[in-house]
């Protein structure tokens, strides 16, 4: 049974049979074949990209299987829930050969079941969602051509050159014109309509290309999933407004998919920018990040200690990331554990090399230098090994810990300096108070007469003045000593001669 599909203004006409082939009374439909092809290509891409997203491929297979099965069930339930009038029996719910899947139901249930499976299999959920998003775009971009074969998912009338029509399109519009008019949609069954399946297919494939390139520069796990939600939600909102077969919220003329698309777009973009803002505040470590000592916005002990705490937190996250990569490397059999060096000691520990090792290293130094220059000239592989990524994360963590220690040392120095300044300020204030008191006593003494009572009072005041003068002199002496000591501490010490090893190092390395 062939159906005719035409693009009148383009002069194109196709005769398509929804049945691809039959085995006895069992029919295999093009709709199912196209959907399956989209899923297969999506799975192949996801499995190929596992290493770039730091996800174990063997564990991810379990997540995919559960997610696909739950997604098909969710897509069908979503369609049935909002289109109950089409189903006259329970068995008709399970008949998928004529189509009838709601993509949002598939996404919701598929992602939910996949997340539970990822949690159980200890797969990073945000990274798994990033991979799934790219797979969704492939599957949706290809799967929409199943709607083309079935002549469904089309829009209202259009005069555009690519407007299409067909036997089933005209028949459906003719039989549903009255119900569409009740919803404010007026169509002419004899005129071409928008091929909305084509719009969504092109939108999804364009989104896949865009997010594929963005995924190579992810700023956080889950970023691609949020951008996918925003991208697909934006396109689906406008495309859904053109369709004639939309699902509506019961009792209203509000399209369900437009509501979900709008919520997905707004929610995903909001979450994305909030996460970016948080990352910017925390100053995350980039792949080529080089720690710079003492670069803090506010040069105070408090800000330095706060910065040190942030650096230590980042270092802890990097060490956890290194451990994650190390486990993935062991599971993939990439080689020895990176934490153990060639001599059995930790890479970061001090170890005194033997004289033979020193001689060998000295002989190998020119060769290593030439190899290093070659490595710099050659571009880095797009997908680094787990061991390489683990070692890189460990080195970055160590660099951050060293920077944090430097910040703490500088904070302690600033606090000690501030304490000395406070002592000097208090001493100066005491001296000023004593001199003020001496001046007051002198005025009181000068105002007294020669009577016996006043003479006794004058003697007491003179004794107090003498005591104040002694205290002021002692304080001034102490102030001079502390100021002299402070000047001595600030005088730069003579630069010590560099040892033989330092002399051989480049000037830039010695300065660092």
GROMACS .gro file of N, CA, C and O in nm, residues 405-480:
model
  304
  405UNK      N    1   4.961   2.703   5.042
  405UNK     CA    2   5.060   2.716   5.150
  405UNK      C    3   5.129   2.852   5.145
  405UNK      O    4   5.154   2.915   5.248
  406UNK      N    5   5.160   2.898   5.022
  406UNK     CA    6   5.224   3.029   5.008
  406UNK      C    7   5.130   3.140   5.057
  406UNK      O    8   5.175   3.235   5.123
  407UNK      N    9   5.002   3.129   5.026
  407UNK     CA   10   4.905   3.229   5.074
  407UNK      C   11   4.896   3.229   5.226
  407UNK      O   12   4.888   3.335   5.288
  408UNK      N   13   4.898   3.110   5.286
  408UNK     CA   14   4.891   3.102   5.432
  408UNK      C   15   5.016   3.163   5.496
  408UNK      O   16   5.007   3.233   5.598
  409UNK      N   17   5.132   3.135   5.436
  409UNK     CA   18   5.256   3.194   5.490
  409UNK      C   19   5.253   3.346   5.480
  409UNK      O   20   5.293   3.416   5.573
  410UNK      N   21   5.205   3.397   5.369
  410UNK     CA   22   5.197   3.542   5.353
  410UNK      C   23   5.095   3.600   5.450
  410UNK      O   24   5.117   3.710   5.505
  411UNK      N   25   4.984   3.527   5.473
  411UNK     CA   26   4.885   3.574   5.568
  411UNK      C   27   4.944   3.582   5.709
  411UNK      O   28   4.920   3.678   5.782
  412UNK      N   29   5.020   3.478   5.746
  412UNK     CA   30   5.084   3.480   5.878
  412UNK      C   31   5.183   3.596   5.891
  412UNK      O   32   5.192   3.661   5.996
  413UNK      N   33   5.258   3.622   5.782
  413UNK     CA   34   5.352   3.734   5.785
  413UNK      C   35   5.279   3.867   5.798
  413UNK      O   36   5.320   3.956   5.875
  414UNK      N   37   5.168   3.882   5.725
  414UNK     CA   38   5.089   4.005   5.735
  414UNK      C   39   5.030   4.021   5.874
  414UNK      O   40   5.025   4.132   5.928
  415UNK      N   41   4.983   3.911   5.934
  415UNK     CA   42   4.928   3.918   6.069
  415UNK      C   43   5.034   3.956   6.171
  415UNK      O   44   5.009   4.035   6.263
  416UNK      N   45   5.155   3.899   6.155
  416UNK     CA   46   5.264   3.935   6.246
  416UNK      C   47   5.302   4.082   6.231
  416UNK      O   48   5.325   4.153   6.330
  417UNK      N   49   5.305   4.127   6.105
  417UNK     CA   50   5.336   4.268   6.080
  417UNK      C   51   5.228   4.359   6.137
  417UNK      O   52   5.257   4.464   6.196
  418UNK      N   53   5.101   4.317   6.120
  418UNK     CA   54   4.991   4.397   6.174
  418UNK      C   55   4.996   4.403   6.327
  418UNK      O   56   4.965   4.506   6.388
  419UNK      N   57   5.037   4.290   6.387
  419UNK     CA   58   5.049   4.289   6.534
  419UNK      C   59   5.158   4.384   6.582
  419UNK      O   60   5.140   4.456   6.681
  420UNK      N   61   5.268   4.387   6.508
  420UNK     CA   62   5.375   4.481   6.544
  420UNK      C   63   5.328   4.625   6.528
  420UNK      O   64   5.358   4.711   6.613
  421UNK      N   65   5.257   4.652   6.417
  421UNK     CA   66   5.205   4.786   6.396
  421UNK      C   67   5.109   4.826   6.508
  421UNK      O   68   5.109   4.941   6.554
  422UNK      N   69   5.029   4.730   6.552
  422UNK     CA   70   4.935   4.759   6.661
  422UNK      C   71   5.009   4.791   6.790
  422UNK      O   72   4.971   4.881   6.865
  423UNK      N   73   5.117   4.716   6.817
  423UNK     CA   74   5.196   4.743   6.938
  423UNK      C   75   5.259   4.882   6.932
  423UNK      O   76   5.260   4.955   7.033
  424UNK      N   77   5.312   4.917   6.812
  424UNK     CA   78   5.373   5.050   6.798
  424UNK      C   79   5.269   5.160   6.815
  424UNK      O   80   5.295   5.263   6.880
  425UNK      N   81   5.152   5.138   6.758
  425UNK     CA   82   5.045   5.238   6.770
  425UNK      C   83   5.003   5.255   6.916
  425UNK      O   84   4.982   5.368   6.964
  426UNK      N   85   4.990   5.144   6.987
  426UNK     CA   86   4.952   5.151   7.128
  426UNK      C   87   5.059   5.221   7.210
  426UNK      O   88   5.028   5.301   7.302
  427UNK      N   89   5.186   5.197   7.177
  427UNK     CA   90   5.296   5.261   7.250
  427UNK      C   91   5.298   5.411   7.224
  427UNK      O   92   5.317   5.492   7.318
  428UNK      N   93   5.276   5.450   7.098
  428UNK     CA   94   5.272   5.594   7.067
  428UNK      C   95   5.155   5.662   7.137
  428UNK      O   96   5.168   5.776   7.186
  429UNK      N   97   5.042   5.591   7.142
  429UNK     CA   98   4.926   5.648   7.210
  429UNK      C   99   4.954   5.666   7.360
  429UNK      O  100   4.912   5.766   7.421
  430UNK      N  101   5.026   5.571   7.421
  430UNK     CA  102   5.059   5.581   7.564
  430UNK      C  103   5.154   5.698   7.590
  430UNK      O  104   5.139   5.774   7.688
  431UNK      N  105   5.253   5.715   7.499
  431UNK     CA  106   5.347   5.827   7.514
  431UNK      C  107   5.274   5.959   7.503
  431UNK      O  108   5.296   6.053   7.582
  432UNK      N  109   5.184   5.969   7.405
  432UNK     CA  110   5.107   6.092   7.389
  432UNK      C  111   5.021   6.119   7.512
  432UNK      O  112   5.013   6.235   7.560
  433UNK      N  113   4.962   6.015   7.567
  433UNK     CA  114   4.880   6.032   7.688
  433UNK      C  115   4.964   6.079   7.806
  433UNK      O  116   4.920   6.166   7.885
  434UNK      N  117   5.084   6.024   7.821
  434UNK     CA  118   5.172   6.064   7.932
  434UNK      C  119   5.214   6.210   7.919
  434UNK      O  120   5.215   6.285   8.018
  435UNK      N  121   5.251   6.252   7.795
  435UNK     CA  122   5.290   6.392   7.776
  435UNK      C  123   5.173   6.487   7.800
  435UNK      O  124   5.192   6.597   7.856
  436UNK      N  125   5.055   6.444   7.760
  436UNK     CA  126   4.936   6.527   7.788
  436UNK      C  127   4.915   6.541   7.938
  436UNK      O  128   4.883   6.651   7.988
  437UNK      N  129   4.932   6.430   8.010
  437UNK     CA  130   4.916   6.434   8.156
  437UNK      C  131   5.022   6.520   8.221
  437UNK      O  132   4.993   6.598   8.316
  438UNK      N  133   5.146   6.515   8.169
  438UNK     CA  134   5.254   6.599   8.224
  438UNK      C  135   5.221   6.747   8.207
  438UNK      O  136   5.238   6.829   8.298
  439UNK      N  137   5.171   6.784   8.088
  439UNK     CA  138   5.134   6.923   8.064
  439UNK      C  139   5.022   6.968   8.158
  439UNK      O  140   5.023   7.081   8.208
  440UNK      N  141   4.924   6.882   8.182
  440UNK     CA  142   4.814   6.916   8.273
  440UNK      C  143   4.865   6.935   8.415
  440UNK      O  144   4.823   7.028   8.486
  441UNK      N  145   4.956   6.846   8.458
  441UNK     CA  146   5.013   6.858   8.594
  441UNK      C  147   5.091   6.986   8.611
  441UNK      O  148   5.085   7.053   8.716
  442UNK      N  149   5.166   7.024   8.509
  442UNK     CA  150   5.244   7.148   8.517
  442UNK      C  151   5.153   7.270   8.531
  442UNK      O  152   5.182   7.364   8.607
  443UNK      N  153   5.041   7.268   8.459
  443UNK     CA  154   4.946   7.380   8.472
  443UNK      C  155   4.884   7.384   8.612
  443UNK      O  156   4.867   7.492   8.669
  444UNK      N  157   4.853   7.269   8.666
  444UNK     CA  158   4.796   7.265   8.801
  444UNK      C  159   4.897   7.311   8.906
  444UNK      O  160   4.863   7.383   9.001
  445UNK      N  161   5.022   7.271   8.887
  445UNK     CA  162   5.127   7.312   8.983
  445UNK      C  163   5.147   7.463   8.978
  445UNK      O  164   5.162   7.531   9.082
  446UNK      N  165   5.147   7.519   8.859
  446UNK     CA  166   5.168   7.664   8.845
  446UNK      C  167   5.054   7.744   8.905
  446UNK      O  168   5.072   7.857   8.951
  447UNK      N  169   4.935   7.688   8.910
  447UNK     CA  170   4.819   7.760   8.962
  447UNK      C  171   4.811   7.756   9.115
  447UNK      O  172   4.733   7.831   9.175
  448UNK      N  173   4.891   7.673   9.183
  448UNK     CA  174   4.886   7.661   9.329
  448UNK      C  175   4.965   7.775   9.396
  448UNK      O  176   5.064   7.825   9.341
  449UNK      N  177   4.920   7.812   9.517
  449UNK     CA  178   4.986   7.918   9.594
  449UNK      C  179   5.094   7.862   9.686
  449UNK      O  180   5.141   7.749   9.670
  450UNK      N  181   5.130   7.946   9.791
  450UNK     CA  182   5.239   7.909   9.882
  450UNK      C  183   5.189   7.863  10.018
  450UNK      O  184   5.270   7.843  10.111
  451UNK      N  185   5.061   7.845  10.034
  451UNK     CA  186   5.010   7.800  10.164
  451UNK      C  187   5.055   7.658  10.190
  451UNK      O  188   5.095   7.584  10.099
  452UNK      N  189   5.047   7.620  10.323
  452UNK     CA  190   5.095   7.488  10.360
  452UNK      C  191   5.014   7.377  10.292
  452UNK      O  192   5.068   7.279  10.244
  453UNK      N  193   4.883   7.397  10.284
  453UNK     CA  194   4.797   7.295  10.221
  453UNK      C  195   4.826   7.283  10.072
  453UNK      O  196   4.837   7.173  10.017
  454UNK      N  197   4.840   7.398  10.007
  454UNK     CA  198   4.870   7.396   9.863
  454UNK      C  199   5.011   7.345   9.837
  454UNK      O  200   5.037   7.282   9.733
  455UNK      N  201   5.104   7.371   9.933
  455UNK     CA  202   5.241   7.322   9.916
  455UNK      C  203   5.244   7.170   9.919
  455UNK      O  204   5.316   7.105   9.842
  456UNK      N  205   5.163   7.108  10.005
  456UNK     CA  206   5.157   6.962  10.011
  456UNK      C  207   5.095   6.905   9.882
  456UNK      O  208   5.142   6.804   9.828
  457UNK      N  209   4.994   6.972   9.832
  457UNK     CA  210   4.931   6.927   9.708
  457UNK      C  211   5.027   6.941   9.591
  457UNK      O  212   5.033   6.854   9.502
  458UNK      N  213   5.107   7.054   9.593
  458UNK     CA  214   5.203   7.077   9.485
  458UNK      C  215   5.310   6.968   9.486
  458UNK      O  216   5.350   6.918   9.380
  459UNK      N  217   5.351   6.925   9.605
  459UNK     CA  218   5.454   6.821   9.615
  459UNK      C  219   5.403   6.689   9.558
  459UNK      O  220   5.474   6.618   9.486
  460UNK      N  221   5.276   6.656   9.585
  460UNK     CA  222   5.218   6.531   9.532
  460UNK      C  223   5.207   6.537   9.380
  460UNK      O  224   5.234   6.437   9.310
  461UNK      N  225   5.170   6.655   9.329
  461UNK     CA  226   5.159   6.669   9.184
  461UNK      C  227   5.295   6.658   9.116
  461UNK      O  228   5.308   6.601   9.007
  462UNK      N  229   5.400   6.717   9.184
  462UNK     CA  230   5.535   6.709   9.126
  462UNK      C  231   5.587   6.565   9.124
  462UNK      O  232   5.655   6.523   9.030
  463UNK      N  233   5.551   6.488   9.228
  463UNK     CA  234   5.591   6.347   9.230
  463UNK      C  235   5.523   6.269   9.117
  463UNK      O  236   5.586   6.186   9.051
  464UNK      N  237   5.395   6.298   9.095
  464UNK     CA  238   5.323   6.230   8.986
  464UNK      C  239   5.381   6.269   8.851
  464UNK      O  240   5.395   6.186   8.762
  465UNK      N  241   5.419   6.403   8.838
  465UNK     CA  242   5.476   6.446   8.712
  465UNK      C  243   5.610   6.376   8.685
  465UNK      O  244   5.639   6.334   8.572
  466UNK      N  245   5.691   6.363   8.790
  466UNK     CA  246   5.820   6.296   8.775
  466UNK      C  247   5.800   6.150   8.733
  466UNK      O  248   5.874   6.097   8.647
  467UNK      N  249   5.700   6.085   8.792
  467UNK     CA  250   5.673   5.946   8.757
  467UNK      C  251   5.628   5.935   8.611
  467UNK      O  252   5.668   5.844   8.538
  468UNK      N  253   5.544   6.030   8.566
  468UNK     CA  254   5.499   6.031   8.426
  468UNK      C  255   5.616   6.054   8.331
  468UNK      O  256   5.623   5.994   8.222
  469UNK      N  257   5.708   6.142   8.370
  469UNK     CA  258   5.823   6.168   8.284
  469UNK      C  259   5.912   6.045   8.272
  469UNK      O  260   5.963   6.014   8.163
  470UNK      N  261   5.927   5.972   8.383
  470UNK     CA  262   6.006   5.848   8.378
  470UNK      C  263   5.940   5.746   8.286
  470UNK      O  264   6.005   5.683   8.201
  471UNK      N  265   5.806   5.729   8.302
  471UNK     CA  266   5.732   5.633   8.218
  471UNK      C  267   5.739   5.674   8.071
  471UNK      O  268   5.756   5.590   7.982
  472UNK      N  269   5.725   5.806   8.043
  472UNK     CA  270   5.731   5.853   7.905
  472UNK      C  271   5.870   5.826   7.844
  472UNK      O  272   5.881   5.785   7.728
  473UNK      N  273   5.974   5.848   7.923
  473UNK     CA  274   6.109   5.824   7.874
  473UNK      C  275   6.130   5.675   7.843
  473UNK      O  276   6.191   5.639   7.741
  474UNK      N  277   6.079   5.588   7.932
  474UNK     CA  278   6.093   5.445   7.908
  474UNK      C  279   6.017   5.402   7.781
  474UNK      O  280   6.067   5.323   7.701
  475UNK      N  281   5.898   5.458   7.766
  475UNK     CA  282   5.819   5.423   7.647
  475UNK      C  283   5.886   5.474   7.519
  475UNK      O  284   5.885   5.406   7.415
  476UNK      N  285   5.943   5.594   7.523
  476UNK     CA  286   6.010   5.648   7.407
  476UNK      C  287   6.132   5.564   7.370
  476UNK      O  288   6.160   5.541   7.252
  477UNK      N  289   6.203   5.518   7.473
  477UNK     CA  290   6.319   5.433   7.449
  477UNK      C  291   6.276   5.301   7.382
  477UNK      O  292   6.337   5.254   7.286
  478UNK      N  293   6.167   5.244   7.437
  478UNK     CA  294   6.115   5.119   7.380
  478UNK      C  295   6.066   5.140   7.237
  478UNK      O  296   6.087   5.055   7.150
  479UNK      N  297   6.004   5.254   7.210
  479UNK     CA  298   5.955   5.285   7.075
  479UNK      C  299   6.072   5.296   6.978
  479UNK      O  300   6.065   5.244   6.866
  480UNK      N  301   6.178   5.362   7.019
  480UNK     CA  302   6.295   5.374   6.932
  480UNK      C  303   6.355   5.238   6.899
  480UNK      O  304   6.394   5.211   6.785
   0.00000   0.00000   0.00000
